[in-house]
Amino acid sequence: MKPIILISNDDGWQAPGLQALIDMLRPMARIVACAPDGPRSGASCAFSVVEPLRLTLRKREEGLELWSCSGTPVDCVKMALFKLFENERPAMVISGINHGDNASVNTHYSGTMGACLEGCMKYLPSVAFSLCDYRKEADFSPLTTYVRDIVGRVLEEGLPTGVCLNVNFPLASVFHGVKVCRMGRGSWIKEAVACHHPRNYDYYWLVGEYRNDEPEAEDTDSWALAHDYVAVTPTRIDVTAYEQMADIKQLLGDK
């Protein structure tokens, strides 16, 4: 019997990237998809504590259930595990395919990664896929072989407890291969645009430009993407800076 995979995203249940991911994986697994009812980019690991949540069945056919949720990507995973997997657990949680990359510091802002991290915190093997193309008409077909290979390997071998995979694809028709790499250091600059409303008040759009703060480093996700490699970054739930423990104990007088 085929394994069951739970899929979510942060672009919404109608996003082409989600449909492309479903199409790629249906030959390998039964799919339960639960995605936001609209775009939730930048949601990170947020979940709903004030508003009630609604689940809506959008499609049911052989080997596929597609649901929307009124909340965040994390809400989607939580609600799917609570309501749609009452008597079983999925073999994996997969998030994406995101329209736009989630490399470097975007890892911390990304709703795509939020859904992936939620699966990982539930001790389920979890992978996030993103493509460096924000366009609605993005071509996901070059990703197919890589997505199926990564998912197949994780289904077979699993992942270490507390570790998920952040997989980013460059905008290219042919990839040079896969690089397992670290998260690059970068910053968002020029993050707001000020506007003035005709009714005499100011308002602001959050926008920004990404700046690579270590452009010469060749072991980062940013370098891999810039050179047309698929960037795979193993990402931990435990964010403790173990290498700094002794220094911080000394700083704070912890004997």
mmCIF file of C-alpha atoms in Angstrom:
data_model
loop_
_atom_site.group_PDB
_atom_site.id
_atom_site.type_symbol
_atom_site.label_atom_id
_atom_site.label_comp_id
_atom_site.label_asym_id
_atom_site.label_seq_id
_atom_site.Cartn_x
_atom_site.Cartn_y
_atom_site.Cartn_z
ATOM 1 C CA MET A 1 0.000 0.000 0.000
ATOM 2 C CA LYS A 2 1.257 3.483 -0.812
ATOM 3 C CA PRO A 3 2.357 5.684 2.099
ATOM 4 C CA ILE A 4 0.286 8.740 2.987
ATOM 5 C CA ILE A 5 1.932 12.147 2.698
ATOM 6 C CA LEU A 6 0.547 15.351 4.237
ATOM 7 C CA ILE A 7 1.190 18.399 2.058
ATOM 8 C CA SER A 8 0.788 22.067 2.944
ATOM 9 C CA ASN A 9 2.157 25.432 1.827
ATOM 10 C CA ASP A 10 1.920 29.170 2.484
ATOM 11 C CA ASP A 11 0.738 30.303 -0.966
ATOM 12 C CA GLY A 12 -2.752 28.862 -0.602
ATOM 13 C CA TRP A 13 -4.590 25.755 -1.765
ATOM 14 C CA GLN A 14 -5.002 27.114 -5.314
ATOM 15 C CA ALA A 15 -1.299 27.863 -5.823
ATOM 16 C CA PRO A 16 0.277 26.253 -8.901
ATOM 17 C CA GLY A 17 3.253 25.139 -6.803
ATOM 18 C CA LEU A 18 1.019 23.059 -4.557
ATOM 19 C CA GLN A 19 -0.720 21.458 -7.515
ATOM 20 C CA ALA A 20 2.638 20.714 -9.143
ATOM 21 C CA LEU A 21 3.845 19.010 -5.950
ATOM 22 C CA ILE A 22 0.652 16.939 -5.746
ATOM 23 C CA ASP A 23 1.078 15.829 -9.363
ATOM 24 C CA MET A 24 4.725 14.885 -8.773
ATOM 25 C CA LEU A 25 3.977 12.756 -5.712
ATOM 26 C CA ARG A 26 0.676 11.053 -6.564
ATOM 27 C CA PRO A 27 2.474 8.161 -8.313
ATOM 28 C CA MET A 28 4.413 7.560 -5.072
ATOM 29 C CA ALA A 29 1.871 8.123 -2.311
ATOM 30 C CA ARG A 30 -1.648 8.845 -1.245
ATOM 31 C CA ILE A 31 -1.927 12.585 -0.733
ATOM 32 C CA VAL A 32 -3.769 14.566 1.896
ATOM 33 C CA ALA A 33 -3.227 18.281 1.255
ATOM 34 C CA CYS A 34 -4.314 20.941 3.721
ATOM 35 C CA ALA A 35 -3.316 24.463 2.741
ATOM 36 C CA PRO A 36 -4.387 27.997 3.681
ATOM 37 C CA ASP A 37 -7.457 29.450 2.008
ATOM 38 C CA GLY A 38 -5.303 32.333 0.722
ATOM 39 C CA PRO A 39 -1.694 33.548 0.665
ATOM 40 C CA ARG A 40 0.136 33.429 4.018
ATOM 41 C CA SER A 41 3.695 34.327 3.029
ATOM 42 C CA GLY A 42 5.782 35.458 5.992
ATOM 43 C CA ALA A 43 3.623 33.584 8.497
ATOM 44 C CA SER A 44 6.627 31.688 9.866
ATOM 45 C CA CYS A 45 5.524 29.440 12.766
ATOM 46 C CA ALA A 46 2.508 31.576 13.706
ATOM 47 C CA PHE A 47 -0.703 29.827 14.714
ATOM 48 C CA SER A 48 -4.191 31.089 15.508
ATOM 49 C CA VAL A 49 -5.164 31.768 19.106
ATOM 50 C CA VAL A 50 -7.927 34.383 18.698
ATOM 51 C CA GLU A 51 -9.920 33.380 15.620
ATOM 52 C CA PRO A 52 -11.626 29.978 15.220
ATOM 53 C CA LEU A 53 -10.508 27.806 12.320
ATOM 54 C CA ARG A 54 -12.525 26.386 9.436
ATOM 55 C CA LEU A 55 -11.698 23.394 7.242
ATOM 56 C CA THR A 56 -13.216 23.126 3.767
ATOM 57 C CA LEU A 57 -12.998 20.073 1.505
ATOM 58 C CA ARG A 58 -12.017 21.281 -1.975
ATOM 59 C CA LYS A 59 -11.453 17.990 -3.798
ATOM 60 C CA ARG A 60 -11.689 14.274 -3.079
ATOM 61 C CA GLU A 61 -10.750 11.612 -5.585
ATOM 62 C CA GLU A 62 -8.801 8.379 -5.720
ATOM 63 C CA GLY A 63 -5.538 8.889 -3.852
ATOM 64 C CA LEU A 64 -6.138 12.562 -3.074
ATOM 65 C CA GLU A 65 -7.909 14.774 -0.569
ATOM 66 C CA LEU A 66 -7.457 18.533 -0.854
ATOM 67 C CA TRP A 67 -8.593 20.755 2.031
ATOM 68 C CA SER A 68 -8.277 24.441 2.780
ATOM 69 C CA CYS A 69 -7.911 25.938 6.246
ATOM 70 C CA SER A 70 -8.734 29.502 7.275
ATOM 71 C CA GLY A 71 -5.557 29.790 9.347
ATOM 72 C CA THR A 72 -1.795 29.783 8.938
ATOM 73 C CA PRO A 73 0.426 27.054 7.451
ATOM 74 C CA VAL A 74 1.111 25.777 10.968
ATOM 75 C CA ASP A 75 -2.644 25.721 11.618
ATOM 76 C CA CYS A 76 -3.044 23.615 8.485
ATOM 77 C CA VAL A 77 -0.641 20.966 9.754
ATOM 78 C CA LYS A 78 -2.098 21.010 13.266
ATOM 79 C CA MET A 79 -5.678 20.717 12.007
ATOM 80 C CA ALA A 80 -4.818 18.021 9.481
ATOM 81 C CA LEU A 81 -3.164 15.882 12.146
ATOM 82 C CA PHE A 82 -6.056 16.513 14.545
ATOM 83 C CA LYS A 83 -8.994 16.060 12.171
ATOM 84 C CA LEU A 84 -7.850 14.353 8.981
ATOM 85 C CA PHE A 85 -5.494 11.821 10.558
ATOM 86 C CA GLU A 86 -7.525 10.832 13.589
ATOM 87 C CA ASN A 87 -6.679 7.132 13.284
ATOM 88 C CA GLU A 88 -3.280 7.181 11.577
ATOM 89 C CA ARG A 89 -0.217 9.320 10.989
ATOM 90 C CA PRO A 90 1.252 10.424 7.684
ATOM 91 C CA ALA A 91 4.584 9.016 6.620
ATOM 92 C CA MET A 92 5.872 12.524 5.859
ATOM 93 C CA VAL A 93 4.979 16.200 5.952
ATOM 94 C CA ILE A 94 5.960 18.155 2.842
ATOM 95 C CA SER A 95 5.562 21.895 2.366
ATOM 96 C CA GLY A 96 5.604 23.754 -0.947
ATOM 97 C CA ILE A 97 6.422 24.081 -3.677
ATOM 98 C CA ASN A 98 6.836 27.705 -2.681
ATOM 99 C CA HIS A 99 6.816 30.492 -5.264
ATOM 100 C CA GLY A 100 10.099 32.167 -4.238
ATOM 101 C CA ASP A 101 13.166 30.976 -2.366
ATOM 102 C CA ASN A 102 13.374 30.347 1.361
ATOM 103 C CA ALA A 103 17.146 30.354 1.723
ATOM 104 C CA SER A 104 19.303 32.221 4.252
ATOM 105 C CA VAL A 105 17.367 34.273 6.830
ATOM 106 C CA ASN A 106 14.146 33.723 4.890
ATOM 107 C CA THR A 107 14.076 30.391 6.709
ATOM 108 C CA HIS A 108 12.922 32.244 9.825
ATOM 109 C CA TYR A 109 10.180 34.250 8.108
ATOM 110 C CA SER A 110 8.822 31.569 5.817
ATOM 111 C CA GLY A 111 5.363 30.081 6.233
ATOM 112 C CA THR A 112 6.561 27.255 3.989
ATOM 113 C CA MET A 113 9.216 26.436 6.562
ATOM 114 C CA GLY A 114 6.682 26.975 9.349
ATOM 115 C CA ALA A 115 4.587 24.061 8.079
ATOM 116 C CA CYS A 116 7.720 21.934 7.652
ATOM 117 C CA LEU A 117 8.981 22.730 11.142
ATOM 118 C CA GLU A 118 5.574 21.913 12.629
ATOM 119 C CA GLY A 119 5.754 18.460 11.064
ATOM 120 C CA CYS A 120 9.271 18.036 12.412
ATOM 121 C CA MET A 121 8.121 19.064 15.901
ATOM 122 C CA LYS A 122 5.522 16.299 15.623
ATOM 123 C CA TYR A 123 8.385 13.813 15.008
ATOM 124 C CA LEU A 124 7.429 13.311 11.369
ATOM 125 C CA PRO A 125 10.026 13.376 8.573
ATOM 126 C CA SER A 126 9.494 16.796 6.998
ATOM 127 C CA VAL A 127 10.768 18.565 3.891
ATOM 128 C CA ALA A 128 10.123 22.031 2.443
ATOM 129 C CA PHE A 129 10.519 22.726 -1.278
ATOM 130 C CA SER A 130 10.890 26.220 -2.775
ATOM 131 C CA LEU A 131 11.698 27.581 -6.230
ATOM 132 C CA CYS A 132 13.416 30.931 -6.891
ATOM 133 C CA ASP A 133 10.530 32.123 -9.060
ATOM 134 C CA TYR A 134 7.736 34.280 -7.639
ATOM 135 C CA ARG A 135 5.644 34.216 -10.801
ATOM 136 C CA LYS A 136 2.277 32.495 -10.813
ATOM 137 C CA GLU A 137 3.248 30.919 -14.148
ATOM 138 C CA ALA A 138 6.511 29.477 -12.776
ATOM 139 C CA ASP A 139 7.651 26.257 -14.465
ATOM 140 C CA PHE A 140 8.032 23.507 -11.869
ATOM 141 C CA SER A 141 8.683 20.663 -14.298
ATOM 142 C CA PRO A 142 12.523 20.735 -13.990
ATOM 143 C CA LEU A 143 12.121 19.960 -10.262
ATOM 144 C CA THR A 144 10.248 16.689 -10.703
ATOM 145 C CA THR A 145 13.130 14.208 -10.685
ATOM 146 C CA TYR A 146 14.784 15.898 -7.707
ATOM 147 C CA VAL A 147 11.587 16.148 -5.668
ATOM 148 C CA ARG A 148 10.726 12.495 -6.243
ATOM 149 C CA ASP A 149 14.275 11.384 -5.449
ATOM 150 C CA ILE A 150 14.490 13.358 -2.189
ATOM 151 C CA VAL A 151 11.032 12.277 -1.050
ATOM 152 C CA GLY A 152 11.739 8.650 -1.959
ATOM 153 C CA ARG A 153 14.984 8.633 0.006
ATOM 154 C CA VAL A 154 13.360 10.221 3.058
ATOM 155 C CA LEU A 155 10.437 7.788 2.913
ATOM 156 C CA GLU A 156 12.917 4.906 2.841
ATOM 157 C CA GLU A 157 15.536 6.132 5.305
ATOM 158 C CA GLY A 158 13.762 8.739 7.441
ATOM 159 C CA LEU A 159 15.468 11.773 8.981
ATOM 160 C CA PRO A 160 17.139 12.278 12.366
ATOM 161 C CA THR A 161 14.771 13.337 15.132
ATOM 162 C CA GLY A 162 14.492 17.109 15.249
ATOM 163 C CA VAL A 163 15.952 17.649 11.754
ATOM 164 C CA CYS A 164 14.038 18.620 8.617
ATOM 165 C CA LEU A 165 15.199 19.584 5.128
ATOM 166 C CA ASN A 166 14.947 23.027 3.557
ATOM 167 C CA VAL A 167 15.282 22.446 -0.207
ATOM 168 C CA ASN A 168 15.617 25.440 -2.533
ATOM 169 C CA PHE A 169 15.769 25.268 -6.332
ATOM 170 C CA PRO A 170 17.445 27.942 -8.474
ATOM 171 C CA LEU A 171 15.616 29.528 -11.366
ATOM 172 C CA ALA A 172 17.117 27.360 -14.111
ATOM 173 C CA SER A 173 15.969 24.831 -16.660
ATOM 174 C CA VAL A 174 18.880 22.495 -15.834
ATOM 175 C CA PHE A 175 20.508 22.090 -12.423
ATOM 176 C CA HIS A 176 24.197 21.295 -11.875
ATOM 177 C CA GLY A 177 23.369 18.907 -9.039
ATOM 178 C CA VAL A 178 22.624 18.952 -5.310
ATOM 179 C CA LYS A 179 24.641 20.780 -2.660
ATOM 180 C CA VAL A 180 24.063 20.034 1.015
ATOM 181 C CA CYS A 181 24.949 23.372 2.541
ATOM 182 C CA ARG A 182 24.559 25.658 5.499
ATOM 183 C CA MET A 183 22.236 28.626 5.805
ATOM 184 C CA GLY A 184 23.968 31.722 4.513
ATOM 185 C CA ARG A 185 24.191 34.951 6.468
ATOM 186 C CA GLY A 186 22.169 37.718 4.912
ATOM 187 C CA SER A 187 20.057 40.757 5.715
ATOM 188 C CA TRP A 188 16.940 42.472 4.471
ATOM 189 C CA ILE A 189 17.546 46.181 3.851
ATOM 190 C CA LYS A 190 15.366 49.108 2.697
ATOM 191 C CA GLU A 191 12.477 47.239 4.278
ATOM 192 C CA ALA A 192 9.698 49.827 4.126
ATOM 193 C CA VAL A 193 8.213 52.280 1.662
ATOM 194 C CA ALA A 194 6.406 55.297 3.099
ATOM 195 C CA CYS A 195 3.227 56.547 1.431
ATOM 196 C CA HIS A 196 0.829 59.375 2.172
ATOM 197 C CA HIS A 197 -2.904 58.859 1.982
ATOM 198 C CA PRO A 198 -5.183 61.551 0.474
ATOM 199 C CA ARG A 199 -7.015 61.612 3.814
ATOM 200 C CA ASN A 200 -3.849 62.987 5.383
ATOM 201 C CA TYR A 201 -2.163 60.106 7.149
ATOM 202 C CA ASP A 202 0.983 58.108 6.468
ATOM 203 C CA TYR A 203 1.077 54.404 5.802
ATOM 204 C CA TYR A 204 3.812 51.939 4.911
ATOM 205 C CA TRP A 205 4.438 48.878 2.736
ATOM 206 C CA LEU A 206 6.961 46.319 3.963
ATOM 207 C CA VAL A 207 9.110 45.389 0.976
ATOM 208 C CA GLY A 208 12.913 45.184 1.137
ATOM 209 C CA GLU A 209 15.978 44.021 -0.735
ATOM 210 C CA TYR A 210 17.951 40.919 0.236
ATOM 211 C CA ARG A 211 21.697 41.397 0.790
ATOM 212 C CA ASN A 212 24.114 38.465 0.892
ATOM 213 C CA ASP A 213 26.448 39.299 3.796
ATOM 214 C CA GLU A 214 29.080 36.691 2.882
ATOM 215 C CA PRO A 215 29.135 36.638 -0.923
ATOM 216 C CA GLU A 216 32.536 34.903 -1.105
ATOM 217 C CA ALA A 217 31.507 31.895 1.010
ATOM 218 C CA GLU A 218 31.058 28.785 -1.129
ATOM 219 C CA ASP A 219 29.380 26.502 1.422
ATOM 220 C CA THR A 220 26.058 28.380 1.734
ATOM 221 C CA ASP A 221 22.606 27.971 0.272
ATOM 222 C CA SER A 222 22.925 31.415 -1.350
ATOM 223 C CA TRP A 223 26.090 30.380 -3.209
ATOM 224 C CA ALA A 224 24.538 27.107 -4.351
ATOM 225 C CA LEU A 225 21.476 28.848 -5.769
ATOM 226 C CA ALA A 226 23.556 31.529 -7.479
ATOM 227 C CA HIS A 227 25.506 28.755 -9.250
ATOM 228 C CA ASP A 228 22.436 26.725 -10.303
ATOM 229 C CA TYR A 229 22.694 23.983 -7.688
ATOM 230 C CA VAL A 230 19.786 22.599 -5.691
ATOM 231 C CA ALA A 231 20.462 23.800 -2.126
ATOM 232 C CA VAL A 232 19.571 21.336 0.650
ATOM 233 C CA THR A 233 19.960 22.701 4.166
ATOM 234 C CA PRO A 234 19.425 20.325 7.112
ATOM 235 C CA THR A 235 17.519 22.437 9.634
ATOM 236 C CA ARG A 236 17.218 21.771 13.361
ATOM 237 C CA ILE A 237 14.330 22.376 15.709
ATOM 238 C CA ASP A 238 16.789 22.753 18.594
ATOM 239 C CA VAL A 239 18.289 26.225 18.126
ATOM 240 C CA THR A 240 20.579 26.014 21.172
ATOM 241 C CA ALA A 241 24.052 27.434 20.453
ATOM 242 C CA TYR A 242 25.906 24.521 22.059
ATOM 243 C CA GLU A 243 29.328 25.790 20.983
ATOM 244 C CA GLN A 244 28.716 28.960 23.032
ATOM 245 C CA MET A 245 27.423 27.287 26.200
ATOM 246 C CA ALA A 246 30.732 27.471 28.074
ATOM 247 C CA ASP A 247 31.283 31.130 27.163
ATOM 248 C CA ILE A 248 27.770 32.135 28.215
ATOM 249 C CA LYS A 249 28.102 30.209 31.507
ATOM 250 C CA GLN A 250 31.294 32.124 32.225
ATOM 251 C CA LEU A 251 29.651 35.415 31.242
ATOM 252 C CA LEU A 252 26.718 34.833 33.592
ATOM 253 C CA GLY A 253 28.682 33.234 36.419
ATOM 254 C CA ASP A 254 27.016 29.844 36.076
ATOM 255 C CA LYS A 255 29.270 27.484 38.002
#
